[in-house]
PDB file of N, CA and C in Angstrom:
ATOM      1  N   UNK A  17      -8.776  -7.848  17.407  1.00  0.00           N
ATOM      2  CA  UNK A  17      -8.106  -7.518  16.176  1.00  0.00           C
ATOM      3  C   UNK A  17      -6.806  -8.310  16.076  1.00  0.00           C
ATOM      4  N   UNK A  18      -6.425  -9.054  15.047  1.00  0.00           N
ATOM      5  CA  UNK A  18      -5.118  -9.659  14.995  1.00  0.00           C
ATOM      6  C   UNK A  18      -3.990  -8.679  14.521  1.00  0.00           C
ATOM      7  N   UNK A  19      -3.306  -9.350  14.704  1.00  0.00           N
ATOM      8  CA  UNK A  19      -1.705  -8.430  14.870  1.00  0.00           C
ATOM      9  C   UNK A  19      -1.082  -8.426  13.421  1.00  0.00           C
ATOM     10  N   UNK A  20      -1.505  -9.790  12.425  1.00  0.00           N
ATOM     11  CA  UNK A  20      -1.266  -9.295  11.483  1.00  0.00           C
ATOM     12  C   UNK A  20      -1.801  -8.668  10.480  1.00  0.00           C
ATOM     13  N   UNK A  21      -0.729  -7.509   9.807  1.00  0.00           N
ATOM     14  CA  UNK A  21      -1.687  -6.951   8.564  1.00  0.00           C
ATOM     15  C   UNK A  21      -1.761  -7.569   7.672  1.00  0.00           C
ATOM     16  N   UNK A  22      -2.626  -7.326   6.495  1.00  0.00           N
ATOM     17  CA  UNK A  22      -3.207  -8.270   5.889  1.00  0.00           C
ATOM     18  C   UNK A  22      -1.982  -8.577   4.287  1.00  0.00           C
ATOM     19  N   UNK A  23      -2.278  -9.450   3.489  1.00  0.00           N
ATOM     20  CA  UNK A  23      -1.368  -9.968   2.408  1.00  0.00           C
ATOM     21  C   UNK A  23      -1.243  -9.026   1.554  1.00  0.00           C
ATOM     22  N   UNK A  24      -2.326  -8.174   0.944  1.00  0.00           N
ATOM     23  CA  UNK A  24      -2.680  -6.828   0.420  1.00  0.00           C
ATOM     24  C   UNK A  24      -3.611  -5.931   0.578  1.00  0.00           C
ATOM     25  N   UNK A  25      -3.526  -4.764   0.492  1.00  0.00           N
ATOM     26  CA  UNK A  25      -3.926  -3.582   1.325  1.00  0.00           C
ATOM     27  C   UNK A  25      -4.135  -2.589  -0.015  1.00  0.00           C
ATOM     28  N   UNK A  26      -4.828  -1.905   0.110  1.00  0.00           N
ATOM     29  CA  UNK A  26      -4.963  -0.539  -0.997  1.00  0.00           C
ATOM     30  C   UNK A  26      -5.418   0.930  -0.282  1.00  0.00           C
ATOM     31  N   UNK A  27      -5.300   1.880  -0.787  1.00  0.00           N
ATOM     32  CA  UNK A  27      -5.636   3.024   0.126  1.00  0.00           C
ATOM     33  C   UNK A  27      -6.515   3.969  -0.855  1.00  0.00           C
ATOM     34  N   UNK A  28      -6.888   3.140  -2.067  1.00  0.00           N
ATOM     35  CA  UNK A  28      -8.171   3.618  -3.116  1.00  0.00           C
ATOM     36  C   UNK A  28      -9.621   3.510  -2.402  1.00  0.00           C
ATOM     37  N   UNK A  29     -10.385   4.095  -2.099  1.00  0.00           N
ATOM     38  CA  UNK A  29     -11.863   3.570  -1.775  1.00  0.00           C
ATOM     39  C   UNK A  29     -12.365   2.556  -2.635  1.00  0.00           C
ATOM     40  N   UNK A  30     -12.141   2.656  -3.736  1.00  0.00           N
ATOM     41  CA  UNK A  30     -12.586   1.562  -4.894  1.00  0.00           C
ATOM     42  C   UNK A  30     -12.044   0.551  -5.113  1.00  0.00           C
ATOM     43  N   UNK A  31     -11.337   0.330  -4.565  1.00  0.00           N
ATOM     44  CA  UNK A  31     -10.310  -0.970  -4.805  1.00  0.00           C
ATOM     45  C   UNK A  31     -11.454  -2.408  -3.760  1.00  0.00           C
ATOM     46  N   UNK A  32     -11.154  -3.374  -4.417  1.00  0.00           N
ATOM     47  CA  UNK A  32     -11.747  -4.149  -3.640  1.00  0.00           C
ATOM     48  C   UNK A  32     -10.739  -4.532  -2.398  1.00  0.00           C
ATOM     49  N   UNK A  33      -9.956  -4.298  -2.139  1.00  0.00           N
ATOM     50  CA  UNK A  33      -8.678  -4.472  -1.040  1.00  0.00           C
ATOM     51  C   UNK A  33      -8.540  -3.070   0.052  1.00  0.00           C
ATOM     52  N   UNK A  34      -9.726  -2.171   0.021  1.00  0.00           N
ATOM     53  CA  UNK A  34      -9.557  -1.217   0.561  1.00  0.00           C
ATOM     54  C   UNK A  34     -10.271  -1.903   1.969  1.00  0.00           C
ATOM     55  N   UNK A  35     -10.041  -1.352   3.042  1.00  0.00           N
ATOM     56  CA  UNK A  35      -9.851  -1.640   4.399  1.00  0.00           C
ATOM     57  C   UNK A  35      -9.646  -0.423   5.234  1.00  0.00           C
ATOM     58  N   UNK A  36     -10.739   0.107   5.636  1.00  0.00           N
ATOM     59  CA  UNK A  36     -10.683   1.697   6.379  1.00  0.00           C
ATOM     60  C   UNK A  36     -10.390   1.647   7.774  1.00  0.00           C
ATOM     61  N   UNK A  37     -10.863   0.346   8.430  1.00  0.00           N
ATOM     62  CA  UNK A  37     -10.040   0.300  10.118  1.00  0.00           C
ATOM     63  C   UNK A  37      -8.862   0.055   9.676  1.00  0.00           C
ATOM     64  N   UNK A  38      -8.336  -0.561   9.214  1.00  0.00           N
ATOM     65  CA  UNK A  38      -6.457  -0.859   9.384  1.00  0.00           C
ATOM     66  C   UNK A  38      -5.753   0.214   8.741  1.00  0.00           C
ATOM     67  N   UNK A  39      -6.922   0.711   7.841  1.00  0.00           N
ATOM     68  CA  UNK A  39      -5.596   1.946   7.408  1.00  0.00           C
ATOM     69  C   UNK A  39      -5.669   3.247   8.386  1.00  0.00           C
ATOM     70  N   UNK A  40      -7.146   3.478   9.535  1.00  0.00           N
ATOM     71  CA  UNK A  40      -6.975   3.734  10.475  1.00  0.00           C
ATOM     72  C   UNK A  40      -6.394   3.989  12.114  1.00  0.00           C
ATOM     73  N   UNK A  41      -5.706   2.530  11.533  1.00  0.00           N
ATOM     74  CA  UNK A  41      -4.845   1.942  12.682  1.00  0.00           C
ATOM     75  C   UNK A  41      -3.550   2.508  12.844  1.00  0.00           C
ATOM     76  N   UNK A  42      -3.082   2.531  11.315  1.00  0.00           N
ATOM     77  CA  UNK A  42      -1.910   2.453  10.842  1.00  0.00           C
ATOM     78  C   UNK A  42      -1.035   1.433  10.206  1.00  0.00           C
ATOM     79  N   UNK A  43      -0.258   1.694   9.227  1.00  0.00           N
ATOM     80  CA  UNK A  43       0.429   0.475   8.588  1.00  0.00           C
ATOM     81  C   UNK A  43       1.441   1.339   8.026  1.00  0.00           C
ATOM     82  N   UNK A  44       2.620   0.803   8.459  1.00  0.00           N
ATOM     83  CA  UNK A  44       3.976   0.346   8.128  1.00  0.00           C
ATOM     84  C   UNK A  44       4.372   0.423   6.844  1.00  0.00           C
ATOM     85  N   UNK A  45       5.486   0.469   5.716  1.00  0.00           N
ATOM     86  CA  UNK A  45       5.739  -0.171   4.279  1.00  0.00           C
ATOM     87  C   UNK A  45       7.333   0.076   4.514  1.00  0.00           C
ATOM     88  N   UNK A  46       7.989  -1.045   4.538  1.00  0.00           N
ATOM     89  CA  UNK A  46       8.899  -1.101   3.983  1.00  0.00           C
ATOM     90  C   UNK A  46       9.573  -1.479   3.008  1.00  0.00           C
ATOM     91  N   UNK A  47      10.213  -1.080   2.116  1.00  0.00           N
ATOM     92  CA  UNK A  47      10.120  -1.879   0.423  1.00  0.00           C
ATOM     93  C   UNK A  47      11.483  -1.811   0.589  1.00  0.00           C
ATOM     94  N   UNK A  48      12.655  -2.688  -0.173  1.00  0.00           N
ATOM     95  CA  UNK A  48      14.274  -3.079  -0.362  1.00  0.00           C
ATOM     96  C   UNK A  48      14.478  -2.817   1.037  1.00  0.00           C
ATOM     97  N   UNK A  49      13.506  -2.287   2.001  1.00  0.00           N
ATOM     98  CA  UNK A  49      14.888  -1.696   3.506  1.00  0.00           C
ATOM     99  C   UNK A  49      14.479  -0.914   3.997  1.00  0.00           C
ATOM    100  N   UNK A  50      13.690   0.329   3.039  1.00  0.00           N
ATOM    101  CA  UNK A  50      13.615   1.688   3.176  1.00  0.00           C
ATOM    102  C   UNK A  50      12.217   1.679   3.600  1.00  0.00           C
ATOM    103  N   UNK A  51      11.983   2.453   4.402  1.00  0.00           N
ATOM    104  CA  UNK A  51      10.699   3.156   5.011  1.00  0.00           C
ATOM    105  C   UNK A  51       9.871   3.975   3.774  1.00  0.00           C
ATOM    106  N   UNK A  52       8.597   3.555   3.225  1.00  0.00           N
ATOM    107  CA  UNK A  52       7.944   4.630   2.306  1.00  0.00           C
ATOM    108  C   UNK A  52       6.804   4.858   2.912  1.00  0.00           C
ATOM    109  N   UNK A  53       5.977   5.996   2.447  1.00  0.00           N
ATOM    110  CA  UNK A  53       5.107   6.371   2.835  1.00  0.00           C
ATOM    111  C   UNK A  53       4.226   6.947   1.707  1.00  0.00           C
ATOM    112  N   UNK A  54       4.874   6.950   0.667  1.00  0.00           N
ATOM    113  CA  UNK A  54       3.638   7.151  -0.361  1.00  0.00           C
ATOM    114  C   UNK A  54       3.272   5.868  -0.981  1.00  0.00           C
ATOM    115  N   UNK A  55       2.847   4.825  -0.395  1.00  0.00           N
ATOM    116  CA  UNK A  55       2.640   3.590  -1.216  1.00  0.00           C
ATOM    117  C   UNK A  55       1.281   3.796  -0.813  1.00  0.00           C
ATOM    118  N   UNK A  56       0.419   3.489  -2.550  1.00  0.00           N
ATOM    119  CA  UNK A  56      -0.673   3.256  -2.579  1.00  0.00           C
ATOM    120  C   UNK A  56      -1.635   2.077  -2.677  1.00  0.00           C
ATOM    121  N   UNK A  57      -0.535   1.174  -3.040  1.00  0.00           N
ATOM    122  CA  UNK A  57      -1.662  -0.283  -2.734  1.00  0.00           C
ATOM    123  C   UNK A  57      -0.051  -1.021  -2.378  1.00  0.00           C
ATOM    124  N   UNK A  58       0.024  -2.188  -2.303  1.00  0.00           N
ATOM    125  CA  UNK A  58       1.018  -3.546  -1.768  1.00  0.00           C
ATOM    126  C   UNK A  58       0.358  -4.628  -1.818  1.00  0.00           C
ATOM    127  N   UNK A  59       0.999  -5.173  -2.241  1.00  0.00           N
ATOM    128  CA  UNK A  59       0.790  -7.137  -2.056  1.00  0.00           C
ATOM    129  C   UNK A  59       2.411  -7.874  -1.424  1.00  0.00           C
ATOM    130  N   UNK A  60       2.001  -8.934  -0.689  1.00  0.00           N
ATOM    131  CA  UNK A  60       3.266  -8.786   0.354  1.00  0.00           C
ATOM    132  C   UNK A  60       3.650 -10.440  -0.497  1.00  0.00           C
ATOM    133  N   UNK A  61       3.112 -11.598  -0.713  1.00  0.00           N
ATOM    134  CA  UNK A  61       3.057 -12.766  -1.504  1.00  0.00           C
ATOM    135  C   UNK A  61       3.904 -12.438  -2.639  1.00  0.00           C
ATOM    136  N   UNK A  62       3.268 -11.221  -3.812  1.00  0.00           N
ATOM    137  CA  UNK A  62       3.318 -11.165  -4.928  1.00  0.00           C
ATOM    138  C   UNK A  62       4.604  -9.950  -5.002  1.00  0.00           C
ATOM    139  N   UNK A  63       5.299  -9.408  -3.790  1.00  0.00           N
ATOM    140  CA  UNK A  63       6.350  -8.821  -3.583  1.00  0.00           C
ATOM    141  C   UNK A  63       6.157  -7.591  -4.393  1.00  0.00           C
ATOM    142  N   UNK A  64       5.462  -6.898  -4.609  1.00  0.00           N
ATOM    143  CA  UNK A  64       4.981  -5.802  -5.200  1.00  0.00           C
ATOM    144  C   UNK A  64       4.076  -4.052  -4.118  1.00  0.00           C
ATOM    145  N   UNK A  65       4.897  -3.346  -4.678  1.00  0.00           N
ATOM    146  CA  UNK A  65       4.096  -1.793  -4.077  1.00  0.00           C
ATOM    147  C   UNK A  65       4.098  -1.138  -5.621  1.00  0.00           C
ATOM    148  N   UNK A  66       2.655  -0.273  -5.440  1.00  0.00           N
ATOM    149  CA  UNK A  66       2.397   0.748  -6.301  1.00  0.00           C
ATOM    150  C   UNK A  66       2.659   2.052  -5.131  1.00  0.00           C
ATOM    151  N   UNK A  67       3.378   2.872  -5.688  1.00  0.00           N
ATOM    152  CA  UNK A  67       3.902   4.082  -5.624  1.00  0.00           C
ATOM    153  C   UNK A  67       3.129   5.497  -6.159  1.00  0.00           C
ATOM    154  N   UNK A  68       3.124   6.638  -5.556  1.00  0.00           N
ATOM    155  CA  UNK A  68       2.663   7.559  -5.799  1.00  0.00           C
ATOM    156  C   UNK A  68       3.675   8.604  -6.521  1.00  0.00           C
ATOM    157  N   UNK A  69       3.675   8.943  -7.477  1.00  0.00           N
ATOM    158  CA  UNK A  69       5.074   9.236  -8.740  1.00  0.00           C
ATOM    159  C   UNK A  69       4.562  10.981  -8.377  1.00  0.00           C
ATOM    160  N   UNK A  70       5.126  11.335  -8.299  1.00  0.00           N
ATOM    161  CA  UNK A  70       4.924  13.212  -8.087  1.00  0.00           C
ATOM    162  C   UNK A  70       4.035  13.522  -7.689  1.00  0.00           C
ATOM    163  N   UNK A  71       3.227  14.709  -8.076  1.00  0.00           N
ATOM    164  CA  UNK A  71       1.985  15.613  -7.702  1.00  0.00           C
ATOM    165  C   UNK A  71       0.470  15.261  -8.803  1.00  0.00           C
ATOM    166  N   UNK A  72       0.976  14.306  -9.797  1.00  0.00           N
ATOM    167  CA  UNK A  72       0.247  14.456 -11.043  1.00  0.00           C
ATOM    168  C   UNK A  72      -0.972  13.828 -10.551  1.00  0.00           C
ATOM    169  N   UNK A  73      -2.317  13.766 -11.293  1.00  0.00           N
ATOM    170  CA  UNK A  73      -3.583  12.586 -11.208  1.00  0.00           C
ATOM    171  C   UNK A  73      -3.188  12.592 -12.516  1.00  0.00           C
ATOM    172  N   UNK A  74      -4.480  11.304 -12.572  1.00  0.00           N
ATOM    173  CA  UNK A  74      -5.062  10.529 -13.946  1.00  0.00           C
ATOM    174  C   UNK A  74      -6.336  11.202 -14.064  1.00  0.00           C
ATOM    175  N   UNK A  75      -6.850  10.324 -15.291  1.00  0.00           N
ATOM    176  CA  UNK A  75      -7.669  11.252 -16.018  1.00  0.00           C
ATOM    177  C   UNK A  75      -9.102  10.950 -14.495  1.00  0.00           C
ATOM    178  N   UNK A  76      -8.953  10.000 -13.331  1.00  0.00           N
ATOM    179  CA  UNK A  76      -9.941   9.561 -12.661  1.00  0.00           C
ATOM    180  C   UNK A  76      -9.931  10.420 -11.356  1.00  0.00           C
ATOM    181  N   UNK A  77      -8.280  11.081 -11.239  1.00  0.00           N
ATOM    182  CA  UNK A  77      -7.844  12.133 -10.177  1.00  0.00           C
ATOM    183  C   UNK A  77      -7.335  11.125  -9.184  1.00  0.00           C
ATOM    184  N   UNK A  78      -7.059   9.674  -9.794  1.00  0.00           N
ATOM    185  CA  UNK A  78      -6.231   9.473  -8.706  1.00  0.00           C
ATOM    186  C   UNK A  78      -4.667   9.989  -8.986  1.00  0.00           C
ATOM    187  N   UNK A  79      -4.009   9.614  -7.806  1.00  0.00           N
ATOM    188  CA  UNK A  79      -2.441   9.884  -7.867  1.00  0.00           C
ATOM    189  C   UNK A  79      -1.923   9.098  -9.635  1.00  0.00           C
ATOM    190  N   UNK A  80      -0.750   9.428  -9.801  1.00  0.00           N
ATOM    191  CA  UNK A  80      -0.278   8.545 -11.062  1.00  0.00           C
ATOM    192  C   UNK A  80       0.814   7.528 -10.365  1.00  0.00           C
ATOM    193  N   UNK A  81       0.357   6.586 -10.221  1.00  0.00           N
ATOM    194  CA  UNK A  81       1.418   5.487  -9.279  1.00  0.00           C
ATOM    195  C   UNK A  81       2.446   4.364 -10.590  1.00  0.00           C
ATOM    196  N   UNK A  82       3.608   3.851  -9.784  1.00  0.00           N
ATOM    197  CA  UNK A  82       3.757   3.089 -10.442  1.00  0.00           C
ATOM    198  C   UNK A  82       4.337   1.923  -9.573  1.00  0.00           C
ATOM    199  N   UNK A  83       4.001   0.330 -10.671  1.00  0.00           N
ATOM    200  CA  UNK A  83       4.408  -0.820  -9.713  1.00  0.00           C
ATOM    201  C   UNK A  83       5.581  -1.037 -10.024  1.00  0.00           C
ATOM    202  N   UNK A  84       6.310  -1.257  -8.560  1.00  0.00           N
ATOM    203  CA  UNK A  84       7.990  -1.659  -8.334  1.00  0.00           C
ATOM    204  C   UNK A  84       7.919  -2.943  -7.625  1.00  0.00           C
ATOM    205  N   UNK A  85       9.050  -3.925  -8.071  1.00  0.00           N
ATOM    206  CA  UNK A  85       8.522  -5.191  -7.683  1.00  0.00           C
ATOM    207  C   UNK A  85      10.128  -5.229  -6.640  1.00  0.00           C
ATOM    208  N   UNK A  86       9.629  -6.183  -5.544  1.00  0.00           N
ATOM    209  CA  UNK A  86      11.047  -6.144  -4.658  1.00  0.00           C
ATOM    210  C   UNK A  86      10.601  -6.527  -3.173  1.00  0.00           C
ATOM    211  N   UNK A  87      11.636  -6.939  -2.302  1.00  0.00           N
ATOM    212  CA  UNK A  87      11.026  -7.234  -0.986  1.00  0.00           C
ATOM    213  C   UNK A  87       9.824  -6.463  -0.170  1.00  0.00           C
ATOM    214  N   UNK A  88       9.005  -7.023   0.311  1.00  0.00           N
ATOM    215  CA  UNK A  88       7.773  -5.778   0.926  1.00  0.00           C
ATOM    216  C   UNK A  88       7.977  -6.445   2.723  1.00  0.00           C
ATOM    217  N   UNK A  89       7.900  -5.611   3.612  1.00  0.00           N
ATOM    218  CA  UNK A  89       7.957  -5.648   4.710  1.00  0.00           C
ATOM    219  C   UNK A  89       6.693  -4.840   5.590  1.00  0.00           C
ATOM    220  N   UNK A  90       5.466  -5.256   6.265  1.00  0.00           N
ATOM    221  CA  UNK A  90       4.254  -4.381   6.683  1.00  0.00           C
ATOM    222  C   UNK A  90       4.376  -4.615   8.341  1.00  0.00           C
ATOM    223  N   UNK A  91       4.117  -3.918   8.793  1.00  0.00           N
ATOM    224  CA  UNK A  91       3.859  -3.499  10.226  1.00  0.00           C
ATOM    225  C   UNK A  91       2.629  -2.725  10.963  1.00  0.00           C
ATOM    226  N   UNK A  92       1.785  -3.024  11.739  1.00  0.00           N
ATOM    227  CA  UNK A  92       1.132  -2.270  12.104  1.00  0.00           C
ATOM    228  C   UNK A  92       2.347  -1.030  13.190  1.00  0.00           C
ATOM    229  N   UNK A  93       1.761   0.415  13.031  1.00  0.00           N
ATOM    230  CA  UNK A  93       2.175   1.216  13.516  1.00  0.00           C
ATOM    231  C   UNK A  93       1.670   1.371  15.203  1.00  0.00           C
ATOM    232  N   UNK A  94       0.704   1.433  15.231  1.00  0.00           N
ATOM    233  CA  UNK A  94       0.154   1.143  16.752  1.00  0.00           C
ATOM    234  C   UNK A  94      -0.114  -0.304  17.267  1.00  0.00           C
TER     235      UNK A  94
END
């Protein structure tokens, strides 16, 4: 397994960027500095995280996220 995580990542089953060993593994998000943990997809190139905004779904039941654009920093956790 290589050490790095990948350019973008999603944590949708449907997403074509979804990846169930690494999000198994564990992964990291750091966005401006700060440690998050509700990020639902990232692109690390395109300097972008979608965010998980309160308790709400969409009409599909996913979370209601929104994209914040800004430094992205990924780490595997183990």
């Amino acid at each position: 397994m290589t050490d790095t995580p990948p350019d973008r990542l999603s944590v949708n089953p449907a997403s074509p960027f979804y990846n169930e060993s690494l999000l198994d593994r564990g992964i990291g998000v750091r966005f401006k500095g700060i440690e998050k943990t509700n990020v639902e997809e990232y692109c690390i190139s395109e300097g972008w995280v979608r965010l998980a905004v309160g308790r709400g779904t969409d009409r599909f039941g996913n979370p209601m996220a929104m994209k914040v654009k800004g430094p992205v920093e990924v780490w595997f956790k183990s």
